[in-house]
Amino acid sequence: MTPDRSADVVVVGAGQAGLSTAWFLRKYAVPYVVLDAGERPGGAWAHRWPSLRLAGTNHVHDLPGVPLRDPDPCRPAAEVVPEYFAAYERDLGLPVLRPVRVTAVREAGDGRLLVESSAGTRSARALVNATGTWTRPFWPAFPGRGAFRGRQLHTADYPGPGPFRGERVLVVGGGISAVQHLMDLATVGARTTWATRRPPLWRETPWDVDAGRTAVAQVEEAVRAGRPPESVVSVTGLPVTDDVRAARAAGVLDRLPMPARLVEDGAVWPDGTRRPYDAVLWATGFRAALEHLAPLGLREPGGGIRMEGTRVARDPRVHLVGYGPSASTIGANRAGRAVVRDLLDLLGRPAAA
Ligand code: FAD
């Protein structure tokens, strides 16, 4: 082991949450390093499907200090956002090391943490985890999933609509990703069915600050109690944009309850209705990528991690950003600021440094 003791803080992940944290650590002159598993800048945005235009996102918030100036809304989000993040890292000289995957974080025994990674082991006084969810797509257990002979893929692998031209596709899931996939697939004449466990929750009214606060408070309450977080989007509802309104009018967003099971060539509903499919697209969400923190034993018996703001209740050296209430681009920015304020205390550094 060759611990590099020059960094007080190790930030894991260089997406919106990690870069925002880096901005505030830099501002307060806290020695830190960011370890990022990505081959290139951009966090999860580098992997979004090519047909997701910036205009189709749910708003990508600026990183602190340097706005994303007048981006072309028609360009793919998977190009624009990574370019923006790359320029941010470069122009600010942020110490981001990649590709470096953190494999385990352990107790060092001297009050520090040992951060094991594909590039060796470092020690740190504090760790800010900003690893997002993209690397942990959630595939629900579902009857007949092994029997279906067609293609099955998850949002994380969705290549855009091209390969589905004229095909019959079952899209499963009640979130924004499912809605975007259905509208996307309609552009190539795919015949889709949308299946969700509960009727979709449409939000006709514009999103305002109060509604945002209520949604964030709901997720905060869950993580304070140590329950696994619901995604913020799951409590904000599905925004009804002009495109969504048009898709609803065209029947693209008609929804069915979940089938009872998949069968070799399609799916069967509880009333016996059988529908054939070429592909099933699971838009069933993601889970927080926290496996590397397992040696620290942060989880409560219920499976969640009890949080006090961004700080893990069981270990004040560890912060989670982009987790629970901060799992949105704006939430991640706010969390970056809150984390660094808290860490200044822990590290005994003056806030005015
Ligand atoms: P990420 O962007 O996922 O960054 C995490 C980084 O950590 C990655 O670079 C990854 O390589 C790295 N990493 C992971 N594990 C390790 C490890 N073990 N060691 C080292 N590095 C690691 N939110 C919005 O506010 N607006 C939107 O329009 C929006 N659209 C979305 C669309 C989709 C399809 C999805 C799935 C989510 C969307 N979200 C949106 C939520 C969005 O994911 C967050 O807002 C935000 O982009 C996540 O940033 P992050 O920094 O937390 O994570």
Coordinates of C-alpha atoms and ligand atoms in Angstrom, one line a residue:
M1 CA 0.0 0.0 0.0
T2 CA 1.2 3.5 -0.8
P3 CA -1.1 5.9 1.0
D4 CA -1.0 9.4 -0.5
R5 CA -1.6 11.5 2.6
S6 CA -1.7 14.8 0.7
A7 CA -5.5 14.5 0.3
D8 CA -7.7 15.2 3.3
V9 CA -10.7 14.3 1.3
V10 CA -11.3 11.7 -1.4
V11 CA -14.3 12.3 -3.7
V12 CA -15.5 9.2 -5.5
G13 CA -17.2 10.0 -8.8
A14 CA -17.0 13.0 -11.1
G15 CA -20.6 13.5 -12.2
Q16 CA -22.7 16.5 -11.3
A17 CA -22.4 15.7 -7.6
G18 CA -18.7 15.0 -7.5
L19 CA -17.7 18.1 -9.6
S20 CA -20.0 20.3 -7.5
T21 CA -18.3 19.0 -4.3
A22 CA -14.9 19.6 -6.0
W23 CA -15.8 23.2 -6.7
F24 CA -16.5 23.9 -3.0
L25 CA -13.5 22.0 -1.7
R26 CA -11.3 24.1 -4.1
K27 CA -13.0 27.3 -3.0
Y28 CA -12.1 26.5 0.7
A29 CA -8.6 25.3 -0.2
V30 CA -9.2 21.8 1.3
P31 CA -6.7 19.3 -0.2
Y32 CA -8.7 16.7 -2.1
V33 CA -8.6 14.3 -5.1
V34 CA -11.5 13.0 -7.2
L35 CA -11.3 9.4 -8.4
D36 CA -13.6 8.6 -11.3
A37 CA -14.3 5.2 -12.9
G38 CA -15.4 6.8 -16.2
E39 CA -13.1 6.6 -19.2
R40 CA -13.9 10.2 -20.0
P41 CA -15.6 13.2 -18.3
G42 CA -19.4 13.4 -18.1
G43 CA -20.6 11.1 -15.4
A44 CA -23.7 9.2 -16.3
W45 CA -24.5 11.8 -19.0
A46 CA -21.7 10.3 -21.2
H47 CA -23.8 7.1 -21.4
R48 CA -27.3 8.5 -22.1
W49 CA -28.8 7.2 -25.3
P50 CA -27.9 9.2 -28.4
S51 CA -31.5 10.3 -29.3
L52 CA -31.9 12.1 -25.9
R53 CA -31.5 15.7 -26.9
L54 CA -30.7 18.4 -24.3
A55 CA -34.2 19.7 -24.9
G56 CA -35.7 16.3 -23.9
T57 CA -34.0 16.3 -20.5
N58 CA -35.7 17.3 -17.3
H59 CA -33.3 20.3 -17.2
V60 CA -29.6 19.9 -16.5
H61 CA -28.5 22.4 -13.9
D62 CA -25.3 24.4 -14.3
L63 CA -22.3 23.3 -12.2
P64 CA -21.4 25.9 -9.6
G65 CA -19.6 29.0 -10.8
V66 CA -19.5 28.3 -14.6
P67 CA -22.8 28.2 -16.5
L68 CA -23.5 26.0 -19.5
R69 CA -23.9 28.9 -21.9
D70 CA -26.6 28.8 -24.6
P71 CA -26.3 25.1 -25.4
D72 CA -28.0 23.9 -28.6
P73 CA -31.1 22.1 -27.3
C74 CA -31.1 19.9 -30.4
R75 CA -27.7 18.3 -29.7
P76 CA -27.5 15.0 -27.8
A77 CA -27.2 15.4 -24.0
A78 CA -24.6 12.7 -24.2
E79 CA -22.3 15.1 -26.1
V80 CA -23.2 18.5 -24.7
V81 CA -23.0 17.7 -21.0
P82 CA -19.7 15.7 -21.1
E83 CA -18.1 18.5 -23.2
Y84 CA -19.3 21.0 -20.5
F85 CA -18.0 18.8 -17.7
A86 CA -14.6 18.3 -19.5
A87 CA -14.1 22.0 -19.9
Y88 CA -15.1 22.6 -16.3
E89 CA -12.5 20.1 -15.0
R90 CA -9.8 21.4 -17.4
D91 CA -10.4 25.1 -16.9
L92 CA -10.6 24.9 -13.2
G93 CA -7.7 22.5 -13.0
L94 CA -9.7 20.0 -10.9
P95 CA -7.6 17.0 -9.7
V96 CA -9.8 14.3 -11.3
L97 CA -8.0 10.9 -11.8
R98 CA -9.5 8.5 -14.3
P99 CA -10.2 5.8 -15.0
V100 CA -9.9 4.9 -11.4
R101 CA -12.5 2.6 -9.9
V102 CA -12.8 2.6 -6.1
T103 CA -13.3 -1.0 -5.0
A104 CA -13.5 -0.8 -1.2
V105 CA -13.4 1.8 1.6
R106 CA -12.2 0.5 5.0
E107 CA -11.4 1.7 8.4
A108 CA -7.6 2.5 8.6
G109 CA -7.5 2.1 12.4
D110 CA -6.0 5.6 13.0
G111 CA -9.2 7.5 12.5
R112 CA -8.6 7.7 8.7
L113 CA -10.2 5.8 5.9
L114 CA -8.4 3.5 3.4
V115 CA -9.7 4.0 -0.1
E116 CA -8.8 1.0 -2.3
S117 CA -9.0 1.5 -6.0
S118 CA -7.8 0.2 -9.4
A119 CA -4.9 2.7 -9.0
G120 CA -3.8 1.6 -5.5
T121 CA -4.7 2.6 -2.0
R122 CA -5.0 6.1 -0.5
S123 CA -5.9 7.2 2.9
A124 CA -8.2 10.1 3.7
R125 CA -9.7 11.9 6.6
A126 CA -13.1 12.1 4.9
L127 CA -14.8 10.6 1.9
V128 CA -17.5 12.1 -0.3
N129 CA -19.3 9.5 -2.3
A130 CA -20.8 10.7 -5.5
T131 CA -21.0 7.5 -7.5
G132 CA -24.6 8.0 -8.8
T133 CA -26.8 5.1 -9.9
W134 CA -26.1 4.5 -13.6
T135 CA -23.8 1.6 -12.9
R136 CA -26.6 -0.2 -11.0
P137 CA -29.6 -0.7 -13.3
F138 CA -32.4 -2.3 -11.4
W139 CA -34.0 -5.4 -13.1
P140 CA -37.0 -6.5 -11.1
A141 CA -37.6 -10.2 -10.6
F142 CA -40.5 -11.0 -12.9
P143 CA -42.3 -14.3 -13.7
G144 CA -41.3 -15.7 -17.1
R145 CA -38.3 -13.4 -17.6
G146 CA -36.1 -16.4 -18.4
A147 CA -38.7 -17.8 -20.8
F148 CA -39.0 -14.8 -23.2
R149 CA -37.1 -15.5 -26.4
G150 CA -36.9 -11.9 -27.6
R151 CA -34.5 -9.2 -26.6
Q152 CA -34.6 -7.8 -23.1
L153 CA -32.7 -4.6 -22.2
H154 CA -32.6 -1.9 -19.6
T155 CA -32.7 1.9 -19.9
A156 CA -29.0 1.7 -19.2
D157 CA -28.4 -0.2 -22.4
Y158 CA -31.0 1.6 -24.6
P159 CA -29.3 2.4 -27.9
G160 CA -32.0 4.8 -29.2
P161 CA -34.9 3.8 -31.4
G162 CA -33.1 2.7 -34.6
P163 CA -32.9 -1.1 -33.9
F164 CA -36.6 -1.2 -33.0
R165 CA -38.0 0.1 -36.3
G166 CA -41.3 -1.6 -36.9
E167 CA -40.9 -3.9 -33.9
R168 CA -43.3 -4.8 -31.1
V169 CA -41.9 -3.5 -27.8
L170 CA -43.1 -3.8 -24.3
V171 CA -41.9 -0.9 -22.2
V172 CA -42.0 -1.5 -18.4
G173 CA -41.8 1.2 -15.8
G174 CA -43.6 4.4 -14.6
G175 CA -40.9 7.0 -14.7
I176 CA -39.6 9.7 -17.1
S177 CA -37.3 7.2 -18.8
A178 CA -40.2 5.0 -19.9
V179 CA -42.1 8.0 -21.2
Q180 CA -39.0 9.2 -23.2
H181 CA -38.5 5.7 -24.6
L182 CA -42.1 5.4 -25.7
M183 CA -42.0 8.8 -27.5
D184 CA -38.7 7.9 -29.0
L185 CA -39.8 4.5 -30.3
A186 CA -42.9 6.0 -31.9
T187 CA -40.6 8.0 -34.2
V188 CA -39.5 4.7 -35.9
G189 CA -43.0 3.2 -36.1
A190 CA -42.3 0.7 -33.3
R191 CA -45.6 -0.7 -31.9
T192 CA -45.3 -0.2 -28.2
T193 CA -47.2 -1.2 -25.0
W194 CA -46.6 0.6 -21.8
A195 CA -47.0 -1.4 -18.6
T196 CA -46.7 0.1 -15.1
R197 CA -47.5 -1.2 -11.7
R198 CA -49.5 1.9 -10.8
P199 CA -51.3 4.4 -13.0
P200 CA -48.8 7.1 -14.0
L201 CA -48.8 10.3 -11.9
W202 CA -49.0 13.2 -14.5
R203 CA -48.1 16.7 -13.4
E204 CA -50.0 19.2 -15.5
T205 CA -49.0 22.2 -13.5
P206 CA -45.6 23.8 -13.9
W207 CA -43.0 22.8 -11.4
D208 CA -42.5 25.4 -8.7
V209 CA -40.2 25.9 -5.8
D210 CA -42.8 24.8 -3.2
A211 CA -43.6 21.6 -5.1
G212 CA -39.8 20.9 -5.4
R213 CA -39.3 21.5 -1.7
T214 CA -42.2 19.1 -0.8
A215 CA -40.8 16.4 -3.0
V216 CA -37.2 16.8 -1.6
A217 CA -38.6 16.8 2.0
Q218 CA -40.4 13.5 1.3
V219 CA -37.1 11.8 0.2
E220 CA -35.2 13.4 3.0
E221 CA -37.6 12.0 5.5
A222 CA -37.0 8.5 4.1
V223 CA -33.2 8.7 4.3
R224 CA -33.3 10.3 7.8
A225 CA -35.2 7.3 8.9
G226 CA -32.7 5.0 7.3
R227 CA -35.1 3.7 4.6
P228 CA -33.8 3.3 1.0
P229 CA -34.5 6.5 -0.8
E230 CA -37.2 6.9 -3.4
S231 CA -35.9 8.8 -6.4
V232 CA -36.8 12.5 -6.4
V233 CA -38.4 12.1 -9.8
S234 CA -40.7 9.4 -8.5
V235 CA -42.2 11.9 -6.1
T236 CA -42.3 14.8 -8.5
G237 CA -44.6 13.2 -11.0
L238 CA -44.3 13.1 -14.8
P239 CA -44.2 16.5 -16.4
V240 CA -46.7 17.1 -19.1
T241 CA -44.8 19.0 -21.8
D242 CA -46.1 19.8 -25.3
D243 CA -44.4 16.7 -26.6
V244 CA -46.0 14.6 -23.9
R245 CA -49.4 16.1 -24.6
A246 CA -49.1 15.3 -28.3
A247 CA -47.9 11.7 -27.5
R248 CA -50.9 11.2 -25.2
A249 CA -53.3 12.5 -27.9
A250 CA -51.7 10.0 -30.4
G251 CA -52.2 7.1 -27.9
V252 CA -48.5 6.6 -27.5
L253 CA -48.7 6.9 -23.8
D254 CA -51.8 4.7 -23.2
R255 CA -50.9 2.5 -20.2
L256 CA -51.8 -1.0 -19.2
P257 CA -51.3 -2.7 -15.8
M258 CA -48.4 -5.1 -15.5
P259 CA -48.7 -8.5 -17.3
A260 CA -49.0 -11.5 -15.1
R261 CA -45.9 -13.0 -16.8
L262 CA -43.7 -13.1 -19.8
V263 CA -43.9 -16.1 -22.1
E264 CA -41.7 -17.3 -25.0
D265 CA -43.0 -14.9 -27.6
G266 CA -44.6 -12.1 -25.5
A267 CA -46.6 -11.4 -22.4
V268 CA -49.9 -12.6 -20.8
W269 CA -52.1 -10.4 -18.7
P270 CA -54.1 -11.6 -15.6
D271 CA -57.3 -11.6 -17.7
G272 CA -55.7 -14.1 -20.2
T273 CA -54.9 -11.5 -22.9
R274 CA -51.7 -12.5 -24.7
R275 CA -49.7 -10.0 -26.7
P276 CA -46.6 -10.9 -28.9
Y277 CA -43.4 -8.8 -28.5
D278 CA -40.0 -8.7 -30.1
A279 CA -38.4 -6.9 -27.2
V280 CA -39.0 -5.9 -23.6
L281 CA -37.4 -2.6 -22.4
W282 CA -37.1 -2.4 -18.7
A283 CA -37.2 1.2 -17.7
T284 CA -37.3 0.2 -14.0
G285 CA -34.8 2.5 -12.6
F286 CA -31.5 2.4 -10.8
R287 CA -30.1 1.8 -7.3
A288 CA -27.3 3.8 -5.6
A289 CA -23.9 2.4 -6.4
L290 CA -22.5 1.9 -2.9
E291 CA -21.0 -1.6 -2.9
H292 CA -17.5 -0.3 -2.2
L293 CA -18.7 1.2 1.1
A294 CA -19.9 -2.2 2.4
P295 CA -16.8 -2.8 4.6
L296 CA -17.7 0.3 6.6
G297 CA -21.0 -1.3 7.7
L298 CA -23.1 1.8 7.1
R299 CA -26.4 0.1 6.4
E300 CA -29.3 -0.1 8.9
P301 CA -31.1 -3.4 9.4
G302 CA -33.8 -2.2 7.0
G303 CA -31.2 -1.9 4.2
G304 CA -31.1 1.9 4.0
I305 CA -28.4 4.2 5.2
R306 CA -29.5 6.7 7.9
M307 CA -28.5 10.2 6.9
E308 CA -28.2 13.5 8.7
G309 CA -28.3 15.9 5.7
T310 CA -25.5 14.6 3.4
R311 CA -23.6 12.9 6.3
V312 CA -23.9 9.3 7.1
A313 CA -25.3 9.1 10.7
R314 CA -23.1 6.0 11.6
D315 CA -19.9 7.6 10.2
P316 CA -19.5 11.4 10.1
R317 CA -16.4 11.1 7.9
V318 CA -18.6 9.8 5.0
H319 CA -20.9 11.9 3.0
L320 CA -23.3 10.8 0.2
V321 CA -24.1 13.3 -2.5
G322 CA -26.3 12.6 -5.5
Y323 CA -28.1 10.2 -3.1
G324 CA -31.7 10.4 -2.0
P325 CA -32.8 14.0 -1.8
S326 CA -29.8 15.2 -3.8
A327 CA -30.3 12.8 -6.7
S328 CA -31.0 15.5 -9.2
T329 CA -28.7 18.0 -10.9
I330 CA -29.9 20.9 -8.8
G331 CA -29.9 18.8 -5.6
A332 CA -26.4 17.5 -6.3
N333 CA -25.1 21.1 -6.5
R334 CA -26.7 22.1 -3.2
A335 CA -25.3 19.0 -1.6
G336 CA -21.8 19.9 -2.7
R337 CA -21.9 23.1 -0.8
A338 CA -23.5 21.5 2.3
V339 CA -20.9 18.7 2.4
V340 CA -17.9 21.1 2.3
R341 CA -19.4 23.3 5.1
D342 CA -19.7 20.2 7.2
L343 CA -16.3 18.9 6.4
L344 CA -14.6 22.2 7.3
D345 CA -15.8 21.5 10.8
L346 CA -14.7 17.9 10.8
L347 CA -11.2 18.8 9.5
G348 CA -10.9 21.8 11.9
R349 CA -10.5 24.3 9.0
P350 CA -11.8 27.8 9.2
A351 CA -14.7 28.5 6.8
A352 CA -13.1 31.7 5.7
A353 CA -9.9 30.0 4.5
Ligands
FAD1 P1 -23.4 10.3 -12.1 O1 -23.5 11.3 -13.2 O2 -23.9 8.9 -12.4 O3 -21.8 10.2 -11.8 C1 -21.3 9.2 -11.0 C2 -19.8 9.1 -11.4 O4 -19.2 8.2 -10.5 C3 -19.6 8.4 -12.8 O5 -18.6 9.2 -13.5 C4 -19.1 7.0 -12.5 O6 -18.2 6.5 -13.5 C5 -18.4 7.2 -11.2 N1 -18.4 6.0 -10.4 C6 -19.4 5.1 -10.1 N2 -18.9 4.1 -9.3 C7 -17.6 4.4 -9.0 C8 -16.5 3.8 -8.3 N3 -16.8 2.7 -7.6 N4 -15.3 4.4 -8.3 C9 -15.1 5.5 -8.9 N5 -16.0 6.2 -9.7 C10 -17.2 5.6 -9.7 N6 -31.6 14.6 -13.3 C11 -31.9 15.9 -13.6 O7 -31.8 16.8 -12.7 N7 -32.3 16.3 -14.8 C12 -32.5 15.3 -15.8 O8 -32.8 15.6 -16.9 C13 -32.2 14.0 -15.5 N8 -32.3 13.0 -16.5 C14 -32.0 11.7 -16.2 C15 -32.1 10.7 -17.2 C16 -31.9 9.4 -16.9 C17 -32.0 8.4 -17.9 C18 -31.5 9.1 -15.6 C19 -31.2 7.6 -15.2 C20 -31.3 10.0 -14.6 C21 -31.6 11.4 -14.9 N9 -31.4 12.4 -13.9 C22 -31.7 13.7 -14.2 C23 -30.9 12.0 -12.6 C24 -29.4 12.2 -12.8 O9 -28.8 11.0 -12.9 C25 -28.8 13.1 -11.7 O10 -29.4 14.3 -11.7 C26 -27.3 13.4 -11.9 O11 -26.9 13.5 -13.3 C27 -26.5 12.4 -11.3 O12 -25.2 12.9 -11.0 P2 -24.3 12.2 -10.1 O13 -23.1 13.0 -10.0 O14 -25.0 11.8 -8.8 O15 -24.0 10.7 -10.7

